[in-house]
Structure formats: structure tokens, C-alpha cells
Amino acid sequence: GTNYKGPHGMPIDLLDRLLIISTEPYSEKEMSQILHIRCEEEDVEITDDAQELLTKIAMETSLRYAIHMITAASLVCTKRKGTEVDVQDIKRCYSLFSDLKRSTAYLMEYQHEFMFSEIGNDGEASYGSNMATD
């Protein structure tokens, strides 16, 4: 035991053994490759235009959202009796499923219409103060 305190509250010898890995966001080309591999793994045939649109959506929203759209777009394609996922299938899924930014914007726009709205009509926080009590 010693009274010496290392950086971040860790012993100095442990801190010396840690490995710091720097990370960077994926480039557009890398995202496209990841989406292509995912389409192959899920046995989804996709047109080049649809892949470009999916890559653009991944860059603007998130890779996870775009990956989830692959399966949904495949189901939309199957329903219309198509063989390849096309731009129209991706657009249909995009209109049906919200990403984080669109969902947040929707909730902010219509929050006053929800049952437990935190902001009342006068702009003040209500926190359920309008509810009847015993």
C-alpha cells in the first residue's frame, strides 16, 4: 500500500499495461463494403442504385439502421414479387421505419399531445401536476 494516486484512479503499473486503440468513423467506401457483405450473408440481391441509397442512408443515420433495412427491404421486394431489392423498396422501408433523428423530431413536435407530456400548453413543465390526487 501506498498513498500515491495514479492518473484516472488506477495504479501506474496497470495504466502502463493498457493499450489505447484510436478509432475513426467509417468512410463511405467502407460502409458500402460492409453493407455489401451483409447483403451477401443474408442472401439478398440488391441493385447498385439501391446499394448507393442504402450507403447514403447509413452515412446520414447509422450503419445499424441501414443494416436492419436490408431485411425489411428484402421482405418488401418479396411482397411485390421482385427478385432484386430496388430503390423503391429502400424508400418504402425508410418511410415505414424511423431512425433516431426522425423519431426524436417527431416526439418533440407532438409531445404536447401525449398523455404524460412534460411541457404543458403554457410552456411550463407539468410532470403530472394536472392529475387528480386523493
mmCIF file with all atom_site columns, C-alpha atoms in Angstrom:
data_model
loop_
_atom_site.group_PDB
_atom_site.id
_atom_site.type_symbol
_atom_site.label_atom_id
_atom_site.label_alt_id
_atom_site.label_comp_id
_atom_site.label_asym_id
_atom_site.label_entity_id
_atom_site.label_seq_id
_atom_site.pdbx_PDB_ins_code
_atom_site.Cartn_x
_atom_site.Cartn_y
_atom_site.Cartn_z
_atom_site.occupancy
_atom_site.B_iso_or_equiv
_atom_site.pdbx_formal_charge
_atom_site.auth_seq_id
_atom_site.auth_comp_id
_atom_site.auth_asym_id
_atom_site.auth_atom_id
_atom_site.pdbx_PDB_model_num
ATOM 1   C CA . GLY A 1 1   ? 0.000   0.000   0.000   1.00 0.00 ? 1   GLY A CA 1
ATOM 2   C CA . THR A 1 2   ? 0.999   3.481   -0.828  1.00 0.00 ? 2   THR A CA 1
ATOM 3   C CA . ASN A 1 3   ? -0.712  6.817   -0.728  1.00 0.00 ? 3   ASN A CA 1
ATOM 4   C CA . TYR A 1 4   ? 0.308   7.580   -4.320  1.00 0.00 ? 4   TYR A CA 1
ATOM 5   C CA . LYS A 1 5   ? -2.684  8.093   -6.590  1.00 0.00 ? 5   LYS A CA 1
ATOM 6   C CA . GLY A 1 6   ? -2.164  7.457   -10.267 1.00 0.00 ? 6   GLY A CA 1
ATOM 7   C CA . PRO A 1 7   ? -3.985  9.082   -13.160 1.00 0.00 ? 7   PRO A CA 1
ATOM 8   C CA . HIS A 1 8   ? -7.650  8.042   -13.554 1.00 0.00 ? 8   HIS A CA 1
ATOM 9   C CA . GLY A 1 9   ? -7.539  6.445   -10.090 1.00 0.00 ? 9   GLY A CA 1
ATOM 10  C CA . MET A 1 10  ? -5.531  3.467   -11.386 1.00 0.00 ? 10  MET A CA 1
ATOM 11  C CA . PRO A 1 11  ? -2.181  2.163   -10.225 1.00 0.00 ? 11  PRO A CA 1
ATOM 12  C CA . ILE A 1 12  ? 0.572   3.427   -12.523 1.00 0.00 ? 12  ILE A CA 1
ATOM 13  C CA . ASP A 1 13  ? 1.832   -0.074  -13.402 1.00 0.00 ? 13  ASP A CA 1
ATOM 14  C CA . LEU A 1 14  ? -1.673  -1.104  -14.564 1.00 0.00 ? 14  LEU A CA 1
ATOM 15  C CA . LEU A 1 15  ? -2.025  2.057   -16.602 1.00 0.00 ? 15  LEU A CA 1
ATOM 16  C CA . ASP A 1 16  ? 1.279   1.317   -18.346 1.00 0.00 ? 16  ASP A CA 1
ATOM 17  C CA . ARG A 1 17  ? -0.052  -2.073  -19.474 1.00 0.00 ? 17  ARG A CA 1
ATOM 18  C CA . LEU A 1 18  ? -3.247  -0.745  -21.033 1.00 0.00 ? 18  LEU A CA 1
ATOM 19  C CA . LEU A 1 19  ? -3.463  -0.432  -24.782 1.00 0.00 ? 19  LEU A CA 1
ATOM 20  C CA . ILE A 1 20  ? -5.107  2.616   -26.303 1.00 0.00 ? 20  ILE A CA 1
ATOM 21  C CA . ILE A 1 21  ? -6.761  1.988   -29.643 1.00 0.00 ? 21  ILE A CA 1
ATOM 22  C CA . SER A 1 22  ? -7.774  5.006   -31.661 1.00 0.00 ? 22  SER A CA 1
ATOM 23  C CA . THR A 1 23  ? -10.937 4.691   -33.714 1.00 0.00 ? 23  THR A CA 1
ATOM 24  C CA . GLU A 1 24  ? -12.320 6.684   -36.618 1.00 0.00 ? 24  GLU A CA 1
ATOM 25  C CA . PRO A 1 25  ? -15.748 6.744   -38.251 1.00 0.00 ? 25  PRO A CA 1
ATOM 26  C CA . TYR A 1 26  ? -16.162 4.506   -41.301 1.00 0.00 ? 26  TYR A CA 1
ATOM 27  C CA . SER A 1 27  ? -15.667 6.091   -44.700 1.00 0.00 ? 27  SER A CA 1
ATOM 28  C CA . GLU A 1 28  ? -18.388 5.904   -47.343 1.00 0.00 ? 28  GLU A CA 1
ATOM 29  C CA . LYS A 1 29  ? -16.462 3.196   -49.202 1.00 0.00 ? 29  LYS A CA 1
ATOM 30  C CA . GLU A 1 30  ? -16.078 1.109   -46.034 1.00 0.00 ? 30  GLU A CA 1
ATOM 31  C CA . MET A 1 31  ? -19.782 1.440   -45.233 1.00 0.00 ? 31  MET A CA 1
ATOM 32  C CA . SER A 1 32  ? -20.649 0.329   -48.746 1.00 0.00 ? 32  SER A CA 1
ATOM 33  C CA . GLN A 1 33  ? -18.400 -2.726  -48.372 1.00 0.00 ? 33  GLN A CA 1
ATOM 34  C CA . ILE A 1 34  ? -19.946 -3.623  -45.010 1.00 0.00 ? 34  ILE A CA 1
ATOM 35  C CA . LEU A 1 35  ? -23.462 -3.338  -46.450 1.00 0.00 ? 35  LEU A CA 1
ATOM 36  C CA . HIS A 1 36  ? -22.463 -5.427  -49.471 1.00 0.00 ? 36  HIS A CA 1
ATOM 37  C CA . ILE A 1 37  ? -21.082 -8.181  -47.224 1.00 0.00 ? 37  ILE A CA 1
ATOM 38  C CA . ARG A 1 38  ? -24.223 -8.063  -45.094 1.00 0.00 ? 38  ARG A CA 1
ATOM 39  C CA . CYS A 1 39  ? -26.411 -8.413  -48.203 1.00 0.00 ? 39  CYS A CA 1
ATOM 40  C CA . GLU A 1 40  ? -24.386 -11.454 -49.259 1.00 0.00 ? 40  GLU A CA 1
ATOM 41  C CA . GLU A 1 41  ? -24.703 -13.011 -45.798 1.00 0.00 ? 41  GLU A CA 1
ATOM 42  C CA . GLU A 1 42  ? -28.474 -12.539 -45.817 1.00 0.00 ? 42  GLU A CA 1
ATOM 43  C CA . ASP A 1 43  ? -28.788 -13.794 -49.430 1.00 0.00 ? 43  ASP A CA 1
ATOM 44  C CA . VAL A 1 44  ? -30.305 -10.502 -50.558 1.00 0.00 ? 44  VAL A CA 1
ATOM 45  C CA . GLU A 1 45  ? -29.843 -9.466  -54.174 1.00 0.00 ? 45  GLU A CA 1
ATOM 46  C CA . ILE A 1 46  ? -29.634 -5.672  -54.373 1.00 0.00 ? 46  ILE A CA 1
ATOM 47  C CA . THR A 1 47  ? -29.243 -3.292  -57.317 1.00 0.00 ? 47  THR A CA 1
ATOM 48  C CA . ASP A 1 48  ? -26.305 -0.887  -57.461 1.00 0.00 ? 48  ASP A CA 1
ATOM 49  C CA . ASP A 1 49  ? -28.610 2.134   -57.141 1.00 0.00 ? 49  ASP A CA 1
ATOM 50  C CA . ALA A 1 50  ? -30.267 0.650   -54.066 1.00 0.00 ? 50  ALA A CA 1
ATOM 51  C CA . GLN A 1 51  ? -26.850 -0.072  -52.535 1.00 0.00 ? 51  GLN A CA 1
ATOM 52  C CA . GLU A 1 52  ? -25.807 3.542   -53.121 1.00 0.00 ? 52  GLU A CA 1
ATOM 53  C CA . LEU A 1 53  ? -29.001 4.783   -51.476 1.00 0.00 ? 53  LEU A CA 1
ATOM 54  C CA . LEU A 1 54  ? -28.511 2.421   -48.546 1.00 0.00 ? 54  LEU A CA 1
ATOM 55  C CA . THR A 1 55  ? -24.931 3.664   -48.146 1.00 0.00 ? 55  THR A CA 1
ATOM 56  C CA . LYS A 1 56  ? -26.146 7.271   -48.193 1.00 0.00 ? 56  LYS A CA 1
ATOM 57  C CA . ILE A 1 57  ? -28.733 6.433   -45.511 1.00 0.00 ? 57  ILE A CA 1
ATOM 58  C CA . ALA A 1 58  ? -26.019 4.734   -43.428 1.00 0.00 ? 58  ALA A CA 1
ATOM 59  C CA . MET A 1 59  ? -23.826 7.831   -43.652 1.00 0.00 ? 59  MET A CA 1
ATOM 60  C CA . GLU A 1 60  ? -26.672 10.151  -42.605 1.00 0.00 ? 60  GLU A CA 1
ATOM 61  C CA . THR A 1 61  ? -28.225 7.968   -39.888 1.00 0.00 ? 61  THR A CA 1
ATOM 62  C CA . SER A 1 62  ? -26.307 4.931   -38.664 1.00 0.00 ? 62  SER A CA 1
ATOM 63  C CA . LEU A 1 63  ? -24.846 1.720   -40.008 1.00 0.00 ? 63  LEU A CA 1
ATOM 64  C CA . ARG A 1 64  ? -27.067 -0.298  -37.686 1.00 0.00 ? 64  ARG A CA 1
ATOM 65  C CA . TYR A 1 65  ? -30.212 1.341   -39.091 1.00 0.00 ? 65  TYR A CA 1
ATOM 66  C CA . ALA A 1 66  ? -29.085 0.650   -42.675 1.00 0.00 ? 66  ALA A CA 1
ATOM 67  C CA . ILE A 1 67  ? -28.269 -2.986  -41.884 1.00 0.00 ? 67  ILE A CA 1
ATOM 68  C CA . HIS A 1 68  ? -31.719 -3.501  -40.394 1.00 0.00 ? 68  HIS A CA 1
ATOM 69  C CA . MET A 1 69  ? -33.245 -2.014  -43.536 1.00 0.00 ? 69  MET A CA 1
ATOM 70  C CA . ILE A 1 70  ? -31.710 -4.783  -45.671 1.00 0.00 ? 70  ILE A CA 1
ATOM 71  C CA . THR A 1 71  ? -34.007 -7.466  -44.270 1.00 0.00 ? 71  THR A CA 1
ATOM 72  C CA . ALA A 1 72  ? -37.056 -5.215  -44.316 1.00 0.00 ? 72  ALA A CA 1
ATOM 73  C CA . ALA A 1 73  ? -36.375 -4.155  -47.903 1.00 0.00 ? 73  ALA A CA 1
ATOM 74  C CA . SER A 1 74  ? -35.967 -7.794  -48.875 1.00 0.00 ? 74  SER A CA 1
ATOM 75  C CA . LEU A 1 75  ? -39.406 -8.545  -47.444 1.00 0.00 ? 75  LEU A CA 1
ATOM 76  C CA . VAL A 1 76  ? -40.905 -5.585  -49.327 1.00 0.00 ? 76  VAL A CA 1
ATOM 77  C CA . CYS A 1 77  ? -39.240 -6.861  -52.513 1.00 0.00 ? 77  CYS A CA 1
ATOM 78  C CA . THR A 1 78  ? -40.639 -10.355 -51.954 1.00 0.00 ? 78  THR A CA 1
ATOM 79  C CA . LYS A 1 79  ? -44.117 -8.931  -51.384 1.00 0.00 ? 79  LYS A CA 1
ATOM 80  C CA . ARG A 1 80  ? -44.044 -7.102  -54.712 1.00 0.00 ? 80  ARG A CA 1
ATOM 81  C CA . LYS A 1 81  ? -42.740 -10.345 -56.282 1.00 0.00 ? 81  LYS A CA 1
ATOM 82  C CA . GLY A 1 82  ? -39.390 -8.829  -57.226 1.00 0.00 ? 82  GLY A CA 1
ATOM 83  C CA . THR A 1 83  ? -36.062 -10.602 -57.448 1.00 0.00 ? 83  THR A CA 1
ATOM 84  C CA . GLU A 1 84  ? -33.702 -7.746  -56.509 1.00 0.00 ? 84  GLU A CA 1
ATOM 85  C CA . VAL A 1 85  ? -34.082 -5.082  -53.835 1.00 0.00 ? 85  VAL A CA 1
ATOM 86  C CA . ASP A 1 86  ? -34.512 -1.806  -55.675 1.00 0.00 ? 86  ASP A CA 1
ATOM 87  C CA . VAL A 1 87  ? -34.549 1.869   -54.700 1.00 0.00 ? 87  VAL A CA 1
ATOM 88  C CA . GLN A 1 88  ? -38.334 1.805   -54.282 1.00 0.00 ? 88  GLN A CA 1
ATOM 89  C CA . ASP A 1 89  ? -38.027 -0.970  -51.677 1.00 0.00 ? 89  ASP A CA 1
ATOM 90  C CA . ILE A 1 90  ? -35.456 1.023   -49.701 1.00 0.00 ? 90  ILE A CA 1
ATOM 91  C CA . LYS A 1 91  ? -37.635 4.146   -49.884 1.00 0.00 ? 91  LYS A CA 1
ATOM 92  C CA . ARG A 1 92  ? -40.654 2.172   -48.697 1.00 0.00 ? 92  ARG A CA 1
ATOM 93  C CA . CYS A 1 93  ? -38.723 0.896   -45.661 1.00 0.00 ? 93  CYS A CA 1
ATOM 94  C CA . TYR A 1 94  ? -37.346 4.360   -44.976 1.00 0.00 ? 94  TYR A CA 1
ATOM 95  C CA . SER A 1 95  ? -40.892 5.709   -44.863 1.00 0.00 ? 95  SER A CA 1
ATOM 96  C CA . LEU A 1 96  ? -42.072 2.917   -42.540 1.00 0.00 ? 96  LEU A CA 1
ATOM 97  C CA . PHE A 1 97  ? -39.210 2.805   -40.021 1.00 0.00 ? 97  PHE A CA 1
ATOM 98  C CA . SER A 1 98  ? -37.847 5.914   -38.303 1.00 0.00 ? 98  SER A CA 1
ATOM 99  C CA . ASP A 1 99  ? -34.226 6.430   -37.416 1.00 0.00 ? 99  ASP A CA 1
ATOM 100 C CA . LEU A 1 100 ? -33.172 8.115   -34.182 1.00 0.00 ? 100 LEU A CA 1
ATOM 101 C CA . LYS A 1 101 ? -33.158 11.693  -35.523 1.00 0.00 ? 101 LYS A CA 1
ATOM 102 C CA . ARG A 1 102 ? -36.579 11.461  -37.210 1.00 0.00 ? 102 ARG A CA 1
ATOM 103 C CA . SER A 1 103 ? -38.085 9.706   -34.198 1.00 0.00 ? 103 SER A CA 1
ATOM 104 C CA . THR A 1 104 ? -36.766 12.380  -31.836 1.00 0.00 ? 104 THR A CA 1
ATOM 105 C CA . ALA A 1 105 ? -38.042 15.157  -34.100 1.00 0.00 ? 105 ALA A CA 1
ATOM 106 C CA . TYR A 1 106 ? -41.484 13.508  -34.202 1.00 0.00 ? 106 TYR A CA 1
ATOM 107 C CA . LEU A 1 107 ? -41.621 13.183  -30.415 1.00 0.00 ? 107 LEU A CA 1
ATOM 108 C CA . MET A 1 108 ? -40.561 16.802  -29.929 1.00 0.00 ? 108 MET A CA 1
ATOM 109 C CA . GLU A 1 109 ? -43.158 18.029  -32.429 1.00 0.00 ? 109 GLU A CA 1
ATOM 110 C CA . TYR A 1 110 ? -46.079 16.087  -30.921 1.00 0.00 ? 110 TYR A CA 1
ATOM 111 C CA . GLN A 1 111 ? -45.059 15.895  -27.259 1.00 0.00 ? 111 GLN A CA 1
ATOM 112 C CA . HIS A 1 112 ? -47.928 18.100  -26.124 1.00 0.00 ? 112 HIS A CA 1
ATOM 113 C CA . GLU A 1 113 ? -50.404 15.505  -27.432 1.00 0.00 ? 113 GLU A CA 1
ATOM 114 C CA . PHE A 1 114 ? -49.029 12.640  -25.326 1.00 0.00 ? 114 PHE A CA 1
ATOM 115 C CA . MET A 1 115 ? -50.674 11.600  -22.075 1.00 0.00 ? 115 MET A CA 1
ATOM 116 C CA . PHE A 1 116 ? -47.666 12.320  -19.844 1.00 0.00 ? 116 PHE A CA 1
ATOM 117 C CA . SER A 1 117 ? -46.332 15.405  -21.568 1.00 0.00 ? 117 SER A CA 1
ATOM 118 C CA . GLU A 1 118 ? -43.634 17.217  -19.631 1.00 0.00 ? 118 GLU A CA 1
ATOM 119 C CA . ILE A 1 119 ? -44.386 20.548  -21.292 1.00 0.00 ? 119 ILE A CA 1
ATOM 120 C CA . GLY A 1 120 ? -47.864 21.986  -20.863 1.00 0.00 ? 120 GLY A CA 1
ATOM 121 C CA . ASN A 1 121 ? -49.737 24.309  -23.203 1.00 0.00 ? 121 ASN A CA 1
ATOM 122 C CA . ASP A 1 122 ? -48.253 27.347  -21.477 1.00 0.00 ? 122 ASP A CA 1
ATOM 123 C CA . GLY A 1 123 ? -44.687 26.091  -21.991 1.00 0.00 ? 123 GLY A CA 1
ATOM 124 C CA . GLU A 1 124 ? -44.201 25.177  -18.320 1.00 0.00 ? 124 GLU A CA 1
ATOM 125 C CA . ALA A 1 125 ? -43.202 21.719  -17.146 1.00 0.00 ? 125 ALA A CA 1
ATOM 126 C CA . SER A 1 126 ? -46.177 19.884  -15.618 1.00 0.00 ? 126 SER A CA 1
ATOM 127 C CA . TYR A 1 127 ? -44.790 16.484  -14.512 1.00 0.00 ? 127 TYR A CA 1
ATOM 128 C CA . GLY A 1 128 ? -48.266 15.138  -13.908 1.00 0.00 ? 128 GLY A CA 1
ATOM 129 C CA . SER A 1 129 ? -49.425 18.047  -11.691 1.00 0.00 ? 129 SER A CA 1
ATOM 130 C CA . ASN A 1 130 ? -52.735 18.171  -13.600 1.00 0.00 ? 130 ASN A CA 1
ATOM 131 C CA . MET A 1 131 ? -53.623 14.685  -12.384 1.00 0.00 ? 131 MET A CA 1
ATOM 132 C CA . ALA A 1 132 ? -56.266 14.232  -9.707  1.00 0.00 ? 132 ALA A CA 1
ATOM 133 C CA . THR A 1 133 ? -54.952 13.203  -6.283  1.00 0.00 ? 133 THR A CA 1
ATOM 134 C CA . ASP A 1 134 ? -56.658 11.555  -3.313  1.00 0.00 ? 134 ASP A CA 1
#
